XYZ file of C-alpha atoms in Angstrom:
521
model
C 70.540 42.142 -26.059
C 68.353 39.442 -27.511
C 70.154 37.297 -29.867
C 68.796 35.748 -33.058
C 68.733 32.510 -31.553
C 66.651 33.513 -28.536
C 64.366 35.013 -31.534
C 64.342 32.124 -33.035
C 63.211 30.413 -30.348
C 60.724 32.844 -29.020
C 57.231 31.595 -28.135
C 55.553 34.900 -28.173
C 52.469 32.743 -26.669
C 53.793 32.331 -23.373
C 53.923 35.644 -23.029
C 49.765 35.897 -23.919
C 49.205 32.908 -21.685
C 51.381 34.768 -18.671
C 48.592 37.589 -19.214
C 45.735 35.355 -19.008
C 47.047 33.910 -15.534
C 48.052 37.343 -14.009
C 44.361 38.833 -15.130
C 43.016 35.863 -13.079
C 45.274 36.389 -10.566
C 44.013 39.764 -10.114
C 40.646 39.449 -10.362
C 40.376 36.209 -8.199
C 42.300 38.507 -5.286
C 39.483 41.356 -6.103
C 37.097 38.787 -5.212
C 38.633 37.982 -2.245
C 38.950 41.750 -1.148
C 35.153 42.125 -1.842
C 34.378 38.924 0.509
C 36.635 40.058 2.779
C 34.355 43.433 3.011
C 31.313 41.743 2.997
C 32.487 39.474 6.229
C 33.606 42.963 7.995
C 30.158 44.013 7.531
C 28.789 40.805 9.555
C 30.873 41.587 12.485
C 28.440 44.968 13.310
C 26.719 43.201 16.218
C 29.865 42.328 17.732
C 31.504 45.129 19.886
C 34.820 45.393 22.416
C 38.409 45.342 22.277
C 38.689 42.200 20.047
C 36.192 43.147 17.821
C 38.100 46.569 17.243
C 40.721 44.964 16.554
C 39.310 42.095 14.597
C 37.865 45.176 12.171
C 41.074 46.762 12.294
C 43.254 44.182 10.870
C 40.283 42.790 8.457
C 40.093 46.739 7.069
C 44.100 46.307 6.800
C 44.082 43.387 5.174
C 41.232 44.929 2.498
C 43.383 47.741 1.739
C 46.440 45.248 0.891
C 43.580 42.939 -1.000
C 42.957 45.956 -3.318
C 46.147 47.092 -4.256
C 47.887 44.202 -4.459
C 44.758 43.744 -7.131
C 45.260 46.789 -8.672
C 48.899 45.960 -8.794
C 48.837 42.711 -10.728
C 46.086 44.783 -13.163
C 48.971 46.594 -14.803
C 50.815 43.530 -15.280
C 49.054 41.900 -18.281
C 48.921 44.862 -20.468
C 53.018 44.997 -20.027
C 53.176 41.480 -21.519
C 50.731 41.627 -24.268
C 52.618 44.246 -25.698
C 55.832 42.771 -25.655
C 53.932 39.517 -27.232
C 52.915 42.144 -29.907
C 56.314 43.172 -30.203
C 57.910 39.783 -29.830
C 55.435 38.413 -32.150
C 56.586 40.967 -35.109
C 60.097 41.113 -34.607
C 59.939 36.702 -35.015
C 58.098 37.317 -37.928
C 60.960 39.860 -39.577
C 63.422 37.122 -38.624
C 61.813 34.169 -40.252
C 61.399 36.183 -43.487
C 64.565 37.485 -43.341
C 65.857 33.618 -43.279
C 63.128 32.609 -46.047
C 64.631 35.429 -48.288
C 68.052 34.296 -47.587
C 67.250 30.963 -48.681
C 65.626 32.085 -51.814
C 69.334 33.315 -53.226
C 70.862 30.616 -51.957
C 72.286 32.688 -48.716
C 73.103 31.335 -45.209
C 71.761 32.518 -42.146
C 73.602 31.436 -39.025
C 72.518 30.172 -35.311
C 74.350 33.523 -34.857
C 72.817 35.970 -37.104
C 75.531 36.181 -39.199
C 74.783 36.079 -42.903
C 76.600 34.169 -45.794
C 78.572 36.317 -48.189
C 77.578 35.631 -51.922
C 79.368 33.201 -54.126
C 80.541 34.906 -57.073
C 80.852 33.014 -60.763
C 82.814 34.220 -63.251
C 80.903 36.207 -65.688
C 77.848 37.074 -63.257
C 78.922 40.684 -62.019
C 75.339 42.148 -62.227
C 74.135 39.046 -60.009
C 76.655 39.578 -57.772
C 75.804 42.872 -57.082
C 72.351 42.404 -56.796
C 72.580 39.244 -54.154
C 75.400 42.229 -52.060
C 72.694 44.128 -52.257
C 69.981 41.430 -50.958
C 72.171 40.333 -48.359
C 72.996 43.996 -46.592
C 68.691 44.440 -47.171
C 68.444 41.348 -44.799
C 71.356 42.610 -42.096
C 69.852 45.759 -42.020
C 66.432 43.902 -41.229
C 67.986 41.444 -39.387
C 69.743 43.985 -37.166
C 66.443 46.217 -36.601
C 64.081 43.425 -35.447
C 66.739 42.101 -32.587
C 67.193 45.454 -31.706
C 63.963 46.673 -31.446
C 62.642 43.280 -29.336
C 65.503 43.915 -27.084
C 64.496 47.258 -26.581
C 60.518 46.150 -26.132
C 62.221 43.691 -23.570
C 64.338 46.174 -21.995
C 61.139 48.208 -21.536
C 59.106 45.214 -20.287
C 61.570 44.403 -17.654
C 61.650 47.951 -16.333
C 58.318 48.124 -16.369
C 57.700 44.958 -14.143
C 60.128 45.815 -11.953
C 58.623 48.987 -10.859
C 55.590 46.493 -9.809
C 57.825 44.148 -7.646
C 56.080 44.038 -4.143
C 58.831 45.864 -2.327
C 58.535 48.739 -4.823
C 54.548 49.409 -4.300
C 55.074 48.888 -0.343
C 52.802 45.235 -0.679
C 53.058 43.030 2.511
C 53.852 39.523 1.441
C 50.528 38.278 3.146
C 48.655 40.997 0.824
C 50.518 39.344 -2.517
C 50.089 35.353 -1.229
C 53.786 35.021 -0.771
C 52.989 33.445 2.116
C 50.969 30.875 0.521
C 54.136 29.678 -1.871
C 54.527 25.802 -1.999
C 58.582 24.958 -2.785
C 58.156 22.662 -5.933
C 60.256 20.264 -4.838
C 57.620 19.319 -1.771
C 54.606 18.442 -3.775
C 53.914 14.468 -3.543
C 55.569 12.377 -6.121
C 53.091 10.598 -8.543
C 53.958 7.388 -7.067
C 52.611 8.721 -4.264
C 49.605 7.073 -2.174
C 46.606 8.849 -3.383
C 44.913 9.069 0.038
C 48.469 10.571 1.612
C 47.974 13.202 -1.694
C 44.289 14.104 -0.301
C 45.640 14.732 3.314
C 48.509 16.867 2.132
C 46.060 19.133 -0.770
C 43.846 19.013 2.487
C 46.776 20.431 4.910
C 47.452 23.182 2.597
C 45.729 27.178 3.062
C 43.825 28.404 0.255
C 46.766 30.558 -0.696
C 49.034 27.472 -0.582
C 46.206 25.723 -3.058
C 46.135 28.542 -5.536
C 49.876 29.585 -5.552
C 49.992 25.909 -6.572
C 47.513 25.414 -9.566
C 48.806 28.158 -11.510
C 52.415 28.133 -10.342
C 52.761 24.280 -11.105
C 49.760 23.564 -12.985
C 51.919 20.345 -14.491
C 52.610 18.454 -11.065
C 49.130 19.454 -9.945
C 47.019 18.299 -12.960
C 47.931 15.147 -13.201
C 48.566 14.066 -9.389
C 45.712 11.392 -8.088
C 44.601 12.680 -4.836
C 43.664 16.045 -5.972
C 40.169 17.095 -6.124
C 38.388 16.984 -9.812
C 38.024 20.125 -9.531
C 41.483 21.776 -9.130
C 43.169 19.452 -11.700
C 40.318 20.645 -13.955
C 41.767 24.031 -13.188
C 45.593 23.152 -13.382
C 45.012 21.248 -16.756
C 42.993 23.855 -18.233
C 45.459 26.124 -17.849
C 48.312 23.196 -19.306
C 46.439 22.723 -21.909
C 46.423 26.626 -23.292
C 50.226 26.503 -22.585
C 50.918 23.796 -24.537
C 48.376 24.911 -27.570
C 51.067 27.993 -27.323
C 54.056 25.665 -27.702
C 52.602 23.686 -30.449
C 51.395 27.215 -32.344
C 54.817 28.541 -32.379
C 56.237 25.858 -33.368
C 54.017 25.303 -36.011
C 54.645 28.970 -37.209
C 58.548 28.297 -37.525
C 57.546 24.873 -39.567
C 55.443 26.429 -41.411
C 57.596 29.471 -42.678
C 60.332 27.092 -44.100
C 60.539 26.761 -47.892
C 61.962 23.375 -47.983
C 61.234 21.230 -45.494
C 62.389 17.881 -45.390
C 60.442 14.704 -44.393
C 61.099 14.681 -40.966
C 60.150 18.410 -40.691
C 56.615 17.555 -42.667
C 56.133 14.664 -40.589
C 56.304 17.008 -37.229
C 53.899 19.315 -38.823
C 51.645 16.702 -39.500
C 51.684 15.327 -35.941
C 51.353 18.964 -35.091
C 48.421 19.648 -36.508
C 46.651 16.323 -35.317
C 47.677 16.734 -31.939
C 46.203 20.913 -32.006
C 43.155 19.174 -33.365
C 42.791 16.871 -30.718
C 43.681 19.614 -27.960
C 41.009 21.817 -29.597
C 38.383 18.946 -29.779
C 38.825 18.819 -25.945
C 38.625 22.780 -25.428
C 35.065 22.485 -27.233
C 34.025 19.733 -24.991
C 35.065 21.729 -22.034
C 32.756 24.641 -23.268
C 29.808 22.989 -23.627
C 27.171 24.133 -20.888
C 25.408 21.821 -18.432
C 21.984 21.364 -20.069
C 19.641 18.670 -20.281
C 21.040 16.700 -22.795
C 25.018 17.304 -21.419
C 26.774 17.755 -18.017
C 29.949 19.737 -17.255
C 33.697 17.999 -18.431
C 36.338 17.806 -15.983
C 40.015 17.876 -17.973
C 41.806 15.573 -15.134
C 44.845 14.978 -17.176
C 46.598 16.527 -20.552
C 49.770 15.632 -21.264
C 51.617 15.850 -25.392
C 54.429 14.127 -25.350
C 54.715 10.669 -27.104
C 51.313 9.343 -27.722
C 49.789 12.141 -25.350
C 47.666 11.257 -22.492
C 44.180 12.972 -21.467
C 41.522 12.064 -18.841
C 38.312 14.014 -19.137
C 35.463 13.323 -17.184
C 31.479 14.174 -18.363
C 30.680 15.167 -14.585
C 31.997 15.766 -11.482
C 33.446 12.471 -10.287
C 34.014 13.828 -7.100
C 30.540 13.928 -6.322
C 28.664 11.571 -8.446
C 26.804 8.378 -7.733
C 27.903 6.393 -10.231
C 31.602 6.743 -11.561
C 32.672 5.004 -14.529
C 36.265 4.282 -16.147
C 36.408 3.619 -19.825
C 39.029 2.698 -20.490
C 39.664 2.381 -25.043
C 41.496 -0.329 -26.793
C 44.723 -0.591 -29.310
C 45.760 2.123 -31.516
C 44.028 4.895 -29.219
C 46.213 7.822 -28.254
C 45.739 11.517 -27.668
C 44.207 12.527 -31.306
C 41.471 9.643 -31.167
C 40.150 11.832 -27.906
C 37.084 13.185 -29.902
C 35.477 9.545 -30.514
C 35.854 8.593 -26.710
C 34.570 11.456 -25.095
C 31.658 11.422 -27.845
C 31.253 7.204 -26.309
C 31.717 8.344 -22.733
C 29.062 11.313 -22.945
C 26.616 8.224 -24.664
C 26.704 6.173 -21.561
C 26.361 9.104 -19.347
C 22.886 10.278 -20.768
C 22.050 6.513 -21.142
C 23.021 5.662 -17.624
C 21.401 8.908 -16.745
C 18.075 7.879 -18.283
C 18.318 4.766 -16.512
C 18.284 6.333 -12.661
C 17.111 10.363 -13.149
C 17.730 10.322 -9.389
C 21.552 9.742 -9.607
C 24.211 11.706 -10.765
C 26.844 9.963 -12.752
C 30.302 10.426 -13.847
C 31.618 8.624 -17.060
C 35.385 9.374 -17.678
C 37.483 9.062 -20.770
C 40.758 7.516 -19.446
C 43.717 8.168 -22.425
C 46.081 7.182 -19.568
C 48.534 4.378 -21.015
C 50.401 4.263 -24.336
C 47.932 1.443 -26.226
C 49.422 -1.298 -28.478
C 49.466 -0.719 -32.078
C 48.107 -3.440 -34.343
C 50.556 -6.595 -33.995
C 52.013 -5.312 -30.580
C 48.465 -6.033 -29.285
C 49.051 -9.935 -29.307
C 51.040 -9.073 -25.938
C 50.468 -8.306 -22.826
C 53.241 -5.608 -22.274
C 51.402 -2.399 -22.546
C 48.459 -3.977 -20.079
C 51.392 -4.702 -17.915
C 53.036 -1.341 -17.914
C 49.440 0.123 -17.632
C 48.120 -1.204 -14.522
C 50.150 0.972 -11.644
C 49.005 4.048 -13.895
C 44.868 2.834 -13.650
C 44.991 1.312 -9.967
C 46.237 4.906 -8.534
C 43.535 6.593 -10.649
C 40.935 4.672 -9.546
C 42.247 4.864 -6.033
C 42.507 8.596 -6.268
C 38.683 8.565 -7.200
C 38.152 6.883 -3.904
C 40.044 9.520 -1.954
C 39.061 12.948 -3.109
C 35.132 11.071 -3.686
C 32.578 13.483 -1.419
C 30.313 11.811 1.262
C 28.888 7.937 1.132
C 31.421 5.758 -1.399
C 30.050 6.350 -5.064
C 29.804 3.022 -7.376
C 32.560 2.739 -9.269
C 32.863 0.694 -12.853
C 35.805 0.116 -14.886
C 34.768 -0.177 -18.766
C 37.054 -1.550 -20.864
C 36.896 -2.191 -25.048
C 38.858 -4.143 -26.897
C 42.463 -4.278 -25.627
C 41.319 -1.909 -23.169
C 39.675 -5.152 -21.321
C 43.051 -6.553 -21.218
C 44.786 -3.535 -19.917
C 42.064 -3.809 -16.858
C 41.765 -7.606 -16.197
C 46.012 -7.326 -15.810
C 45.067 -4.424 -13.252
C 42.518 -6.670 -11.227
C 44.240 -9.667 -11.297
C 47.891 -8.219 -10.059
C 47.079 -5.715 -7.802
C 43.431 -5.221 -6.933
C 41.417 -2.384 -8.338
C 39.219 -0.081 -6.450
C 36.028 -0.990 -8.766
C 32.821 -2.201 -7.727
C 32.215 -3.472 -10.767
C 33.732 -4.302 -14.703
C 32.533 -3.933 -18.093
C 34.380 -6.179 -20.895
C 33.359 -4.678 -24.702
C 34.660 -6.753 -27.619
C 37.401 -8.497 -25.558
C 40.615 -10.255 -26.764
C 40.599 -12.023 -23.175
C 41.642 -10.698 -19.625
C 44.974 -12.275 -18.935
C 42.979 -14.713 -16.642
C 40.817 -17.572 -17.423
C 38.117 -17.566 -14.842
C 36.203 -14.029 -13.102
C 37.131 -15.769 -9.568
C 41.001 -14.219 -10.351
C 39.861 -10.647 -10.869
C 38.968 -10.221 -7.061
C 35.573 -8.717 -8.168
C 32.374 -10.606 -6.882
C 31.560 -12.898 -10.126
C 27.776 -11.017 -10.451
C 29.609 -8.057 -10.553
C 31.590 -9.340 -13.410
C 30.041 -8.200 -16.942
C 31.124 -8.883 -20.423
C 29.660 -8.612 -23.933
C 30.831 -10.038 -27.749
C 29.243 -9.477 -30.900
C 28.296 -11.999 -32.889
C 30.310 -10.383 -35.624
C 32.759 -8.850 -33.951
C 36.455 -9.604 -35.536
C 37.702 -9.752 -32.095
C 35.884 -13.192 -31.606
C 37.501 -15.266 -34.287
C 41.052 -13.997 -32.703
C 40.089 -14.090 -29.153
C 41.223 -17.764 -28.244
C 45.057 -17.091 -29.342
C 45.803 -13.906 -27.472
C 44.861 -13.197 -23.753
C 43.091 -16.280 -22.513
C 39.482 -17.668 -22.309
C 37.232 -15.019 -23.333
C 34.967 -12.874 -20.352
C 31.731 -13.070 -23.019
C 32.700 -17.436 -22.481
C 29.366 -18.810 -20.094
C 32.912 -20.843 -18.762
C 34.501 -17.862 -17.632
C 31.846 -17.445 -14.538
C 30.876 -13.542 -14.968
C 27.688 -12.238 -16.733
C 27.398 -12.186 -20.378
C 24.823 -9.569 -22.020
C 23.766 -9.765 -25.866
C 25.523 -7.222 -28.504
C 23.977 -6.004 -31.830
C 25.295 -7.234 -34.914
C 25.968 -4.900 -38.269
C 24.055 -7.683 -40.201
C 26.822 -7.919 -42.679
C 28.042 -11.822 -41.503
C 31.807 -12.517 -42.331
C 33.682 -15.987 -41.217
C 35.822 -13.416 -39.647
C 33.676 -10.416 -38.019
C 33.979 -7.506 -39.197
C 35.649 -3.853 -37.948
C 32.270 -2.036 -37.702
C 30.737 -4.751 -35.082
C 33.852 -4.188 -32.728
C 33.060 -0.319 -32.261
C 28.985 -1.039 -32.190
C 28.620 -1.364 -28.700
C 27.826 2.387 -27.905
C 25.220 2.389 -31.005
C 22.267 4.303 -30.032
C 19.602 2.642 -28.683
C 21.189 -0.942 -28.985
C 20.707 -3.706 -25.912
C 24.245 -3.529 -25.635
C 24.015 0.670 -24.639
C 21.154 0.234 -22.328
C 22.423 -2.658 -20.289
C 25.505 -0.539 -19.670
C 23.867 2.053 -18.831
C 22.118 -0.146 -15.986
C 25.135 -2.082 -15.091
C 26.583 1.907 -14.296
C 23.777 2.438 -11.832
C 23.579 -0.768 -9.935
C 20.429 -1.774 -11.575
């Protein structure tokens, strides 16, 4: 029987999302049993024992392919209906607790329901909040029965499906191919031992793992672009689901509180932000835009998301922007839209060359004062050095040429990251920076022509820049390569806000010499 607190607590999207990845599952192993005919069909010139054989097994192995494919077909309709079902029986309950509310009535973590007061004098209202209250049992009573039932039949349903019951081999269902969890490298792990292990595994063993644990997979440097793209996209519809439903419960309260507001608020920016990255994934290679690559996706506290405009894993030219203070997961929109920018201008710059520019949300960034330290650059620079060494591992064929960008505090977050432990860059870009942590290139252990910084004239950053984080990289004394920087023509003793987010402006110097400084030009 499901109680009204697992009601409560349903997230009827799960359910949807388990659809979506069994529909996959089923078509992706149709595939397979239609290559798997096609390569049968190749072996006609060869003839003998083996080759009987070879057919024989290949033709058994079809025949598993198929219904094993058939098999998982019937699975999604099961749960969509119970997400129907689940979906309705969640919304009786939640109106059955708004009404309650409304007459001032109770309603349990149990599913019991508060008995009336009664005044003196007040018989007719009395009677009529009896009668409201045995309404809201009775409704009460026939959603959790009729979602246990629509679970009930879901479970039955399933279970006739089980492999043992339709005669499936575990080979034909990819049992085989199961990873334990509790095996997968650590994400403190060695990026080039994560390659060699995704490299060990069978295609079953790869698969089983990005939808089974999409959320170790995802995020783990040493795994191809590609499949974390897969595992993330995948994370990132789950956790939409979460955030829905929970939304929905918000959302149906009459009185919520300020904390309960404030949740819905963050709720709502944080969808946003997941849905600004969904459209970005959808957009078709053209011309004017390549393919994004969702690397990382993560919610919780200030969120974290990686998304790369082209394949890193087989680019030329791979860049790292990494964004300055106050950026978390709901400012994703603006970087992407400055990461696509240099990737058409770098693009322009050398048609011959493909090039990767990556948005890289991967450290909780200061927030205004907190910026005058160096903390979250500290606690930020094991996170960037295995990214950037995972870009070297999974890369395909000759090394590609790597930059790290970095605006604003961003700058800091990378100079702390070259300076303590080495990072796998060929070359850096500093934007509007509040100083490195260092006072000379020599102690970033990049080659000082290499090296390549740029400050607005009125950028706010530069009247600031000599208290913080050390001699600024845009300093001639600092020994890298300084490059001019538009100003917003609007001179203040003090800079001004729009200056320190002009470097991606269209058309400015500032644009195009990034753009060449990304191709080795």
């Amino acid at each position: 029987m499901v109680s009204f607190g697992d009601l409560r607590r349903a997230e009827p999207g799960r359910f949807e999302k388990a659809a979506e990845n069994w529909s996959d599952h089923a078509d992706r192993l149709s595939h397979h049993a239609d290559d798997l005919a096609a390569k049968v069909v190749e072996l006609d010139g060869w003839h003998g024992e083996a080759a009987d054989a070879a057919r024989a097994h290949f033709g058994r192995l079809h025949e598993q392919f198929t219904e094993a494919a058939d098999t998982m077909a019937q699975i999604p309709p099961i749960l969509l209906d119970l997400t129907d079902q689940t979906t309705t029986a969640r919304d009786q309950l939640l109106d059955v607790v708004r009404r309650a509310q409304e007459v001032s009535l109770t309603v349990y973590e149990d599913g019991r329901i508060s008995a009336p007061s009664q005044g003196p004098g007040h018989q007719g209202d009395f009677d009529d909040a009896v009668a409201v209250r045995d309404e809201l049992v009775m409704l009460l009573d026939t959603a959790l029965r009729d979602v246990s039932e629509a679970d009930q039949t879901a479970a039955a349903a399933l279970a006739e499906l089980l492999p043992e019951m339709v005669g499936l081999t575990a080979q034909a269902i990819g049992a085989e191919g199961q990873v334990p969890r509790d095996s997968i490298p650590g994400p403190n792990t060695d990026p080039a031992d994560v390659k060699d292990w995704w490299d060990s595994l069978s295609p079953a063993q790869q698969e089983s793992l990005i939808y089974a644990d999409s959320d170790l997979v995802g995020g783990l440097d040493g795994v191809p672009a590609e499949v974390r793209d897969r595992a993330n996209r995948l994370l990132l519809e789950e956790q939409r689901a979460e955030l829905e439903d929970r939304r929905e419960q918000l959302e149906a309260m009459t009185d919520r509180g300020p904390r309960s507001q404030r949740e819905l608020d963050d709720i709502n920016e944080t969808l946003a932000a997941l849905e600004d990255i969904r459209t970005r994934l959808e957009v078709p290679e053209s011309e004017s835009a390549v393919p994004a690559f969702l690397m990382k996706i993560d919610i919780e506290g200030n969120g974290r998301a990686i998304v790369a405009a082209g394949n890193p894993d087989e680019a030329d030219n791979v860049v790292t922007s990494v964004p300055g203070m106050t950026t978390d997961l709901t400012s994703v929109r603006m970087q992407m839209e400055r990461s696509d920018v240099v990737q058409m201008t770098a693009s322009m710059e050398d048609r011959a060359a493909a090039t990767s520019v990556i948005t890289w949300i991967g450290y909780d960034a200061p927030k205004n004062v907190d910026a005058m330290e160096s903390d979250s650059a500290r606690n930020a620079t094991a996170a960037l050095i295995s990214f950037q060494e995972g870009l070297r591992a999974t890369h395909h064929g000759e090394p590609s040429n790597n930059t790290v960008m970095g605006h604003s505090y961003g700058s800091v977050v990378i100079g702390h990251t070259a300076s303590s432990g080495g990072i796998a860059a060929d070359n850096l870009i500093f934007a509007g920076s509040p100083g490195v942590g260092v006072d000379h290139v020599s102690e970033l252990g990049i080659p000082a022509e290499n090296v390549h910084a740029t400050m607005a004239d009125d950028d706010f950053i530069g009247s600031i820049e000599a208290f913080v984080h050390g001699r600024s990289p845009a300093d001639e004394a600092f020994g890298g390569q300084v490059f001019e920087s538009p100003t917003q023509g609007e001179w203040s003793p003090l800079g001004t806000l729009d200056a320190h987010s002009a470097y991606w402006d269209p058309e400015s110097d500032s644009l195009e010499r990034m753009g060449r400084i990304v191709v080795g030009q």
